[in-house]
PDB file of C-alpha atoms in Angstrom:
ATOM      1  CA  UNK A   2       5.445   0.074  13.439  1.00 61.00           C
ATOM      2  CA  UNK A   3       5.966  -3.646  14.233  1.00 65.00           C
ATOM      3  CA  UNK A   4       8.349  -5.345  11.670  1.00 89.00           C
ATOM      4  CA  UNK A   5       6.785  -8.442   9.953  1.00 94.00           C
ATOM      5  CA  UNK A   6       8.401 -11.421   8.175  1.00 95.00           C
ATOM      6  CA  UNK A   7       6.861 -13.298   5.924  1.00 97.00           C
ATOM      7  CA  UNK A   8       8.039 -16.303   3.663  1.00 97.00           C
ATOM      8  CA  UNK A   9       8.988 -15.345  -0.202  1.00 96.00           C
ATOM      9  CA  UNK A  10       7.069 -17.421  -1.764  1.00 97.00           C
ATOM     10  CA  UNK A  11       4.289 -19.959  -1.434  1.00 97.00           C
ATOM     11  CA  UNK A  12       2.234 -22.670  -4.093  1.00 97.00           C
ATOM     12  CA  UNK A  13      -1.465 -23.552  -4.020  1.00 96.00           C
ATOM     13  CA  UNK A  14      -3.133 -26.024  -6.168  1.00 97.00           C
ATOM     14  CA  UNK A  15      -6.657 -24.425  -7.707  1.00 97.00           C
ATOM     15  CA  UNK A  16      -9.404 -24.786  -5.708  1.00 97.00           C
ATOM     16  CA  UNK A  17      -7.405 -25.573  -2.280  1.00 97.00           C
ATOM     17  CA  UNK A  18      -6.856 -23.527   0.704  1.00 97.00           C
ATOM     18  CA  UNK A  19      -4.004 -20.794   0.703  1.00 98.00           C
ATOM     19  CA  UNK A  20      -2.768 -20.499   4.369  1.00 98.00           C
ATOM     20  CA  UNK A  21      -0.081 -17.421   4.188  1.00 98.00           C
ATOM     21  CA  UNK A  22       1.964 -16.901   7.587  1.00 98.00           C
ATOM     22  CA  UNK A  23       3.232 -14.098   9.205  1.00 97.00           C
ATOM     23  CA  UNK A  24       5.292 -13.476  12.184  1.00 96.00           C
ATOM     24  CA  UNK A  25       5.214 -10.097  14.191  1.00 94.00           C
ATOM     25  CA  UNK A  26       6.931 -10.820  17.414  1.00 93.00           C
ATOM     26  CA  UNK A  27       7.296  -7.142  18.259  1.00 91.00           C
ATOM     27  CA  UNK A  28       3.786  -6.217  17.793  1.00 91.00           C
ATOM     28  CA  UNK A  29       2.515  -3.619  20.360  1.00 87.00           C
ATOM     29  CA  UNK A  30      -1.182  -3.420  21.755  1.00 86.00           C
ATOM     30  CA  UNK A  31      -2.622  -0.794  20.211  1.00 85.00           C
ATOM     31  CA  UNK A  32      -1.045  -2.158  16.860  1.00 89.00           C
ATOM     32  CA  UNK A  33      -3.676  -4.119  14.063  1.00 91.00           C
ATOM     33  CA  UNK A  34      -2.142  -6.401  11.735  1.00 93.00           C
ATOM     34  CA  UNK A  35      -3.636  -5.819   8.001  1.00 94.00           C
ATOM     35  CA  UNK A  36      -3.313  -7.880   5.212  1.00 96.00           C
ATOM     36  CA  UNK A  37      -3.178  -6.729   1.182  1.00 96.00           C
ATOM     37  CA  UNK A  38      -2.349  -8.112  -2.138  1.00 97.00           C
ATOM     38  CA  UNK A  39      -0.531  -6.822  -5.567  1.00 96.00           C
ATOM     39  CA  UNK A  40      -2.006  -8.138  -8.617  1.00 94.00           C
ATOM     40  CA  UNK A  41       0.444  -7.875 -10.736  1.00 87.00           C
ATOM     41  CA  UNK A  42       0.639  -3.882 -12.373  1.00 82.00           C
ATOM     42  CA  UNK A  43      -1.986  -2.994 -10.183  1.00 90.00           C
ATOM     43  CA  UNK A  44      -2.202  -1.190  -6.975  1.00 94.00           C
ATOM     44  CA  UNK A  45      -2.579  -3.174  -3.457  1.00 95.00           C
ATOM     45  CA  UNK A  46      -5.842  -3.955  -2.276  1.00 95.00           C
ATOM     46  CA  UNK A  47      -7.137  -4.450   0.926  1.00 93.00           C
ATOM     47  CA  UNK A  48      -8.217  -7.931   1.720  1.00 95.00           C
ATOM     48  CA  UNK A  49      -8.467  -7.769   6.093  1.00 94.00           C
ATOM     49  CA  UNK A  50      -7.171  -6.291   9.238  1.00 92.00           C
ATOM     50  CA  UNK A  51      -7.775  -7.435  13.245  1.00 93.00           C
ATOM     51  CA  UNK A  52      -6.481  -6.961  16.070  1.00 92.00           C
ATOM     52  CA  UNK A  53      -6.883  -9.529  18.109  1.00 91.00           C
ATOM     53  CA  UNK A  54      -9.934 -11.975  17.496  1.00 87.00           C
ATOM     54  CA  UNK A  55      -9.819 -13.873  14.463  1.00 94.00           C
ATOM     55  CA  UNK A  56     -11.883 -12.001  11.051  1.00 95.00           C
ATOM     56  CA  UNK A  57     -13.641 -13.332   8.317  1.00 96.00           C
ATOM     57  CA  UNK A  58     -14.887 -11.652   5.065  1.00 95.00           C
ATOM     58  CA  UNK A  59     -16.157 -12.323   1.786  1.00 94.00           C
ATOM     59  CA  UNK A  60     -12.385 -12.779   1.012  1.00 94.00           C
ATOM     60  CA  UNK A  61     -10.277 -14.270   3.515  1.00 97.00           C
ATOM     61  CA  UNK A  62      -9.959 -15.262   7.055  1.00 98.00           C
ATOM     62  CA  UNK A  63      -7.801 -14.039   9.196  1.00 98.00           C
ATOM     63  CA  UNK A  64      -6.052 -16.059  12.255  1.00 98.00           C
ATOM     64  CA  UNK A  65      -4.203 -14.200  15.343  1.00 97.00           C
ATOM     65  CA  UNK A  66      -2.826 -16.375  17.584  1.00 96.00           C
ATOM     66  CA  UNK A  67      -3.388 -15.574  21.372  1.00 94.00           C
ATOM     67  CA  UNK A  68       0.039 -13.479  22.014  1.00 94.00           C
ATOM     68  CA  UNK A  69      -0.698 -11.778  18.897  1.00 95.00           C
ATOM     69  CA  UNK A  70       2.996 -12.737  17.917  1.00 95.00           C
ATOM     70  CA  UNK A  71       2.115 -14.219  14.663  1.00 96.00           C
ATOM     71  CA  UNK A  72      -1.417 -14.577  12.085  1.00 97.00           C
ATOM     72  CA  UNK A  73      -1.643 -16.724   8.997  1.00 98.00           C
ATOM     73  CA  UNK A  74      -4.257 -15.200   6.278  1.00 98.00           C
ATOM     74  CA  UNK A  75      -6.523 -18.276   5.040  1.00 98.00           C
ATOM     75  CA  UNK A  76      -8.068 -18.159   1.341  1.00 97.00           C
ATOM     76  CA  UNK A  77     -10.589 -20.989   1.374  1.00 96.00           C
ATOM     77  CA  UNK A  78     -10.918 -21.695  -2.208  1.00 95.00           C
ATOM     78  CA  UNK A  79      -7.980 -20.276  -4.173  1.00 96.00           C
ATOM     79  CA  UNK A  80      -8.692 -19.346  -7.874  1.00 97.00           C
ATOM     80  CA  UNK A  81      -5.989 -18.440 -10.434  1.00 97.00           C
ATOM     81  CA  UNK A  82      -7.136 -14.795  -9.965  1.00 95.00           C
ATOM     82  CA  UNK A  83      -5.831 -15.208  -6.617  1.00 97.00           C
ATOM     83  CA  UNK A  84      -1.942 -15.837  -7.873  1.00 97.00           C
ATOM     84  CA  UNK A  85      -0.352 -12.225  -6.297  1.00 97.00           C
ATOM     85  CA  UNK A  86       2.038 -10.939  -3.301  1.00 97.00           C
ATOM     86  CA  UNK A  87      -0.008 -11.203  -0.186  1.00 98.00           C
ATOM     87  CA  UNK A  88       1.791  -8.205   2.372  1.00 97.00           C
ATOM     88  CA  UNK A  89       1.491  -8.687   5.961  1.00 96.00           C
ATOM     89  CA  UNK A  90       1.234  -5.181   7.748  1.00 94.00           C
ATOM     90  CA  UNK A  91       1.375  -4.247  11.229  1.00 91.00           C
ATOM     91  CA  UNK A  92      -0.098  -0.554  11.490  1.00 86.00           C
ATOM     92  CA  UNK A  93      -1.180   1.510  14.019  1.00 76.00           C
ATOM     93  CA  UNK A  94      -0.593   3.779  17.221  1.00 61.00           C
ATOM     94  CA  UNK A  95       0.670   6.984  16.185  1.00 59.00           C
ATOM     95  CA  UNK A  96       1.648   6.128  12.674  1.00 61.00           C
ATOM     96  CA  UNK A  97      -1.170   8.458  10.971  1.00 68.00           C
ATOM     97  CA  UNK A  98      -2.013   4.618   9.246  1.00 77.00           C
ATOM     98  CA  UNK A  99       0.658   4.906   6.699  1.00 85.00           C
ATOM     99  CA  UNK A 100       1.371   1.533   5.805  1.00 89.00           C
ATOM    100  CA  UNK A 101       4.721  -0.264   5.793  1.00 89.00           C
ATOM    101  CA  UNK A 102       5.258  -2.773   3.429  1.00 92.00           C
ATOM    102  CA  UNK A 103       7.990  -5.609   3.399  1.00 90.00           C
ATOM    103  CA  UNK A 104       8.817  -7.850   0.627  1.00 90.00           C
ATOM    104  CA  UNK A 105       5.303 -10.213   0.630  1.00 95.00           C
ATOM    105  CA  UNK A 106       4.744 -13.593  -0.014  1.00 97.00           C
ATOM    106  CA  UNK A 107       4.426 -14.454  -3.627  1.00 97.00           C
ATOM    107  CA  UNK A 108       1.533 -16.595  -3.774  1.00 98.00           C
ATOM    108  CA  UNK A 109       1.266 -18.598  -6.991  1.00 98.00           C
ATOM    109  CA  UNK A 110      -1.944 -20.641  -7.479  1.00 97.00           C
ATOM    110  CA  UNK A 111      -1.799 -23.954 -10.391  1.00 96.00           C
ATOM    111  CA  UNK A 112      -4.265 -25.176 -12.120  1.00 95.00           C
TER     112      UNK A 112
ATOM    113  CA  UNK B1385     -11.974  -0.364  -8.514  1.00 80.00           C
ATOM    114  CA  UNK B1386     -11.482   1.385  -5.867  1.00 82.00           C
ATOM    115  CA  UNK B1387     -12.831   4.972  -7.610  1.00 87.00           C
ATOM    116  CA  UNK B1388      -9.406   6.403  -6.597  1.00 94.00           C
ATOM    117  CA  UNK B1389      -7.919   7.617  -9.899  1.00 96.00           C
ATOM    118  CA  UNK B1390      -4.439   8.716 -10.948  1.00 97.00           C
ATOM    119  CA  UNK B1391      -2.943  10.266 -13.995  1.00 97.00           C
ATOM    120  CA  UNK B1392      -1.363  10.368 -15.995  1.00 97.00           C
ATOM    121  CA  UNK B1393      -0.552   6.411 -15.741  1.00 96.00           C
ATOM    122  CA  UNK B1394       3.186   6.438 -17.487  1.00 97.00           C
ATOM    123  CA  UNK B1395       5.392   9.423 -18.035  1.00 98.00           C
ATOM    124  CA  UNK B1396       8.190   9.065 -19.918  1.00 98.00           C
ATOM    125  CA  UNK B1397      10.661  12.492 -19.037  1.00 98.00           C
ATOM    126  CA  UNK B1398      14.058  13.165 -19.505  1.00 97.00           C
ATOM    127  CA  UNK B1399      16.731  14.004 -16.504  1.00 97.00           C
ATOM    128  CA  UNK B1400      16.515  17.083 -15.463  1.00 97.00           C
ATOM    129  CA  UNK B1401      13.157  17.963 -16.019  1.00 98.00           C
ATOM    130  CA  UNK B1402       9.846  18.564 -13.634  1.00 98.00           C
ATOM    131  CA  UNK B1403       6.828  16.280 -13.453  1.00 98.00           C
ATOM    132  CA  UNK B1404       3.271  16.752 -11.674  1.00 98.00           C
ATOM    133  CA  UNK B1405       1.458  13.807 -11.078  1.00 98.00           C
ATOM    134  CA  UNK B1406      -2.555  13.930  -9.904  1.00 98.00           C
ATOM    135  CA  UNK B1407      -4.580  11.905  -7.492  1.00 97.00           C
ATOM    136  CA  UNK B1408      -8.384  11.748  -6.956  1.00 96.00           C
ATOM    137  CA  UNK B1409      -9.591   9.940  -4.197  1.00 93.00           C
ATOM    138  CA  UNK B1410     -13.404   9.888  -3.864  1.00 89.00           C
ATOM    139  CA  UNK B1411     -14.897  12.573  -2.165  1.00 85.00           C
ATOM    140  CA  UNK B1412     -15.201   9.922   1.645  1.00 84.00           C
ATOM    141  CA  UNK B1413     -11.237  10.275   1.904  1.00 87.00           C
ATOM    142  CA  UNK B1414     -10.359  12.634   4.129  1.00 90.00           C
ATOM    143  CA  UNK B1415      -6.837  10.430   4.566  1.00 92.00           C
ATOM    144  CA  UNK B1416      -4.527  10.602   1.506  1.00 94.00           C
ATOM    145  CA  UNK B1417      -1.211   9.193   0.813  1.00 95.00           C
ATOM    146  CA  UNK B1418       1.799   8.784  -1.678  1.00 97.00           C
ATOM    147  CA  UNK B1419       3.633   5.873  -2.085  1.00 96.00           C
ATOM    148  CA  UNK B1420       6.818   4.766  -4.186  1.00 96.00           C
ATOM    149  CA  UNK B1421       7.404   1.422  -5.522  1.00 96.00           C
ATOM    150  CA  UNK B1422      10.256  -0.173  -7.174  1.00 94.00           C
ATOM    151  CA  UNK B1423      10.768  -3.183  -9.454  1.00 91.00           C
ATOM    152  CA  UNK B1424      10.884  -6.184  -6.609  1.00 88.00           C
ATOM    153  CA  UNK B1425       9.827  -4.403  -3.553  1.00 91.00           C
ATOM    154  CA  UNK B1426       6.858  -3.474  -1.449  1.00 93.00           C
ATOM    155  CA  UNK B1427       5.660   0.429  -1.847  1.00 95.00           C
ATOM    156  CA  UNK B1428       7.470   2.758   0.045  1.00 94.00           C
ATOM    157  CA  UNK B1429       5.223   5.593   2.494  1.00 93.00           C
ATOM    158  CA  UNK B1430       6.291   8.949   0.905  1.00 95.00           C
ATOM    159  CA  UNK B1431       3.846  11.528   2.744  1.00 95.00           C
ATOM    160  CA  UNK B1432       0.522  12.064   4.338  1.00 93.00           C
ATOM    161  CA  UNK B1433      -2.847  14.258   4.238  1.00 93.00           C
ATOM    162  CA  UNK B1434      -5.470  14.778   6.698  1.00 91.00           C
ATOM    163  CA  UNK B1435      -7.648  16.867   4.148  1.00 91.00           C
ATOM    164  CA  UNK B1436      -5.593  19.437   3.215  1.00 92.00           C
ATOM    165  CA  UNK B1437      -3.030  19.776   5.855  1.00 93.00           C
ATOM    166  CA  UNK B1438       0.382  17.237   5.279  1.00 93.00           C
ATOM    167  CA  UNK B1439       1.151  15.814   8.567  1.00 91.00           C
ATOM    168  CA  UNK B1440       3.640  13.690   7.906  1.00 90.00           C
ATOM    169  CA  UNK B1441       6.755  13.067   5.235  1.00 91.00           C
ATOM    170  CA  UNK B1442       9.084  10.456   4.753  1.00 91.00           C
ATOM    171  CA  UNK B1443      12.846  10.880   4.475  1.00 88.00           C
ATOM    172  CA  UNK B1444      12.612   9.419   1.361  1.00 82.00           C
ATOM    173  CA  UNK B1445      10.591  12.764   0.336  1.00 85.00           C
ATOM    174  CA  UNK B1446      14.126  14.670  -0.711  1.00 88.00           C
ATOM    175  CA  UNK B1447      13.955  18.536  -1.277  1.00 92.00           C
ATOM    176  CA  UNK B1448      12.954  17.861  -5.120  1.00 96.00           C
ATOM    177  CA  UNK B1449       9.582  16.360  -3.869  1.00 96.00           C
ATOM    178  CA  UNK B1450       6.591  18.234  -2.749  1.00 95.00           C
ATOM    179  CA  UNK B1451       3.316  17.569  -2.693  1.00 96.00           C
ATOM    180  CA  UNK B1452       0.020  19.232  -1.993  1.00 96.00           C
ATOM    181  CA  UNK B1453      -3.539  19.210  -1.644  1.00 96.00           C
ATOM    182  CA  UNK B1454      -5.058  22.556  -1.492  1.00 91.00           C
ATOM    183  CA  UNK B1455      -8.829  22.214  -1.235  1.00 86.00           C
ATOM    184  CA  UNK B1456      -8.713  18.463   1.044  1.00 84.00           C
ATOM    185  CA  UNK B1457      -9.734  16.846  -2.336  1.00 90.00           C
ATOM    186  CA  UNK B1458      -7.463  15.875  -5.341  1.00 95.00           C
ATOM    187  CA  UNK B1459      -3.481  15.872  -4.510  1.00 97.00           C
ATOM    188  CA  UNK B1460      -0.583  16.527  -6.995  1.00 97.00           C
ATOM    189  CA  UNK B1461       2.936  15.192  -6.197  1.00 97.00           C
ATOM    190  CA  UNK B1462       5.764  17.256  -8.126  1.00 97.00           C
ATOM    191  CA  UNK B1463       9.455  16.220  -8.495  1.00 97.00           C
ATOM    192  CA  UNK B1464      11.459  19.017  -9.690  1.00 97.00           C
ATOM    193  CA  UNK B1465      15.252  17.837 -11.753  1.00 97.00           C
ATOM    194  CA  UNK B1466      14.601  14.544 -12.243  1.00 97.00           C
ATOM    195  CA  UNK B1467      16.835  11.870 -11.762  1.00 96.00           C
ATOM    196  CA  UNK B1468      17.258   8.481 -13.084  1.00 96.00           C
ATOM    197  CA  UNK B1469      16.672   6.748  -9.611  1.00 95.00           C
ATOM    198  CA  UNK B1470      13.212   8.319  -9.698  1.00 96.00           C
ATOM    199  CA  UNK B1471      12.197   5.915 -12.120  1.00 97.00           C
ATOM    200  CA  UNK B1472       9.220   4.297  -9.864  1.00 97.00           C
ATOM    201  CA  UNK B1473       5.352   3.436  -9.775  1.00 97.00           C
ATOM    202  CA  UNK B1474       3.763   5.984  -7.748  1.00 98.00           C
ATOM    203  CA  UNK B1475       1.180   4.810  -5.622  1.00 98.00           C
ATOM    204  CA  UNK B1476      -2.139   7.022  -4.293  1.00 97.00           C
ATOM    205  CA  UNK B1477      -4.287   6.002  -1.966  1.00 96.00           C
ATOM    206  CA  UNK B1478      -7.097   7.029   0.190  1.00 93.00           C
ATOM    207  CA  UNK B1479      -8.453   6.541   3.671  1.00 88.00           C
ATOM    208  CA  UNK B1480     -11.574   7.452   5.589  1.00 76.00           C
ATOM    209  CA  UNK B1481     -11.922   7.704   9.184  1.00 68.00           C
ATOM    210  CA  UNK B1482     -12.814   4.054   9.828  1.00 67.00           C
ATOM    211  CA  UNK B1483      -9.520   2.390  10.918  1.00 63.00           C
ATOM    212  CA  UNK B1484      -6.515   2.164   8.604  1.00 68.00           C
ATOM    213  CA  UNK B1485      -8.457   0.234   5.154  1.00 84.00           C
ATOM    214  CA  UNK B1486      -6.510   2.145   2.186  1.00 91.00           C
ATOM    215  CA  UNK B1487      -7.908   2.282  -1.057  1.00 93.00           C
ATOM    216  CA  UNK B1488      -5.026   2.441  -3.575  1.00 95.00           C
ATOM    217  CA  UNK B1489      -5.056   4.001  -7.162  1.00 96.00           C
ATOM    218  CA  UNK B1490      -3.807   2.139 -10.124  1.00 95.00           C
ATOM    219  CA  UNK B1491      -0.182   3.858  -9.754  1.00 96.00           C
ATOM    220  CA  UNK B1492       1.566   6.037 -12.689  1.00 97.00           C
ATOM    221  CA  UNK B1493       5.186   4.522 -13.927  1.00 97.00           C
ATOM    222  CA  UNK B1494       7.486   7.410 -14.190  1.00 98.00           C
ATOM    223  CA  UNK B1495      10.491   6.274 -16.277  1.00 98.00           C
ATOM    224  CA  UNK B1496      13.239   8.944 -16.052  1.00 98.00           C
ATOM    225  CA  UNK B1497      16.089   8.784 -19.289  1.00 96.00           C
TER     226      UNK B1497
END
């Protein structure tokens, strides 16, 4: 799988947009990037994948830039709840989906 | 919640001894899979199910590790002599067919003395 870097830590005031980057320069085609978050003592959770078109849910958005090189997860209205480390995941091919997790961004949202 | 459940959530065990841990992923998740996680990092892929058959294990899965799930629906993990840099959360989590969307447990701590 496609290695991923991602900055160590990131602020967001309460009720403003959290825009987390990624960069996966080595992703390959068949390869979708996938986003989760670690609540703190609590097991990951899925937030969004894609693979190439941009994807929104009831919890993020999700931005791939054209050469797929690099996506930035957007939370639109950032809550204290949200305050976790966001992973950035490339996954796919013939990896049986196991998941391969880097260090994360730790978000931290402020009042 | 996800409805995957794991127990027991913290075991406490000395070195040297054996420990089973259990996962239950609802009855959908036909994909199952162990993870490790220490203090500071990101979880760690340990080993893989496709119902019952394991298809796929990490180097990280040492000779005291084995895992199992013999009817494709709950999965126990077993480390055998313990060691101190076993201490870990150990993650569950399960998958259906529909792309790669896990659906983690809450994790037991294991805390070897």
């Amino acid at each position: 799988d496609a290695k991923t870097t991602q900055p160590p830590s990131m602020d967001c005031a309460e009720g403003r947009a959290a825009n987390l980057p990624c960069n996966h320069s080595t992703i390959s085609g068949n390869e979708y990037v996938y986003w989760y978050r670690q609540i703190h003592s609590q097991g990951p959770q899925y937030i969004i994948h894609g693979l190439k078109n941009n994807e929104t849910n009831e919890m993020a958005s999700l931005i791939i830039t054209e050469d797929r090189k690099s996506s930035t997860l957007i939370l639109p209205h950032a809550t204290l709840r949200d305050t976790a480390v966001y992973y950035c995941i490339v996954s796919g091919g013939t990896s049986y989906g196991k998941l391969t997790f880097g260090q994360g961004t730790i978000l931290t949202v402020h009042p | 919640d996800t409805g995957v459940s794991q127990d027991p959530r913290h075991k406490i065990t000395k070195r040297g001894q054996n420990v089973t841990f259990r996962c239950d992923p609802i009855s959908e998740h036909n994909r199952l899979y162990w993870y490790r996680q220490t203090l500071g990092q990101g979880p760690e892929f340990l080993t893989y199910f496709q119902n019952e058959a394991q298809l796929e294990k990490s180097r990280l899965l040492s000779d005291r590790f084995s895992a199992e799930r013999p009817k494709g629906s709950f999965s126990t993990l077993e480390i055998q002599r313990t060691e101190q840099g076993d201490s870990a959360m150990y993650l569950c989590a399960g998958g259906g067919q529909k792309n790669n969307e896990q659906f983690f447990g809450p994790g037991t701590r294991l805390t070897v003395l």
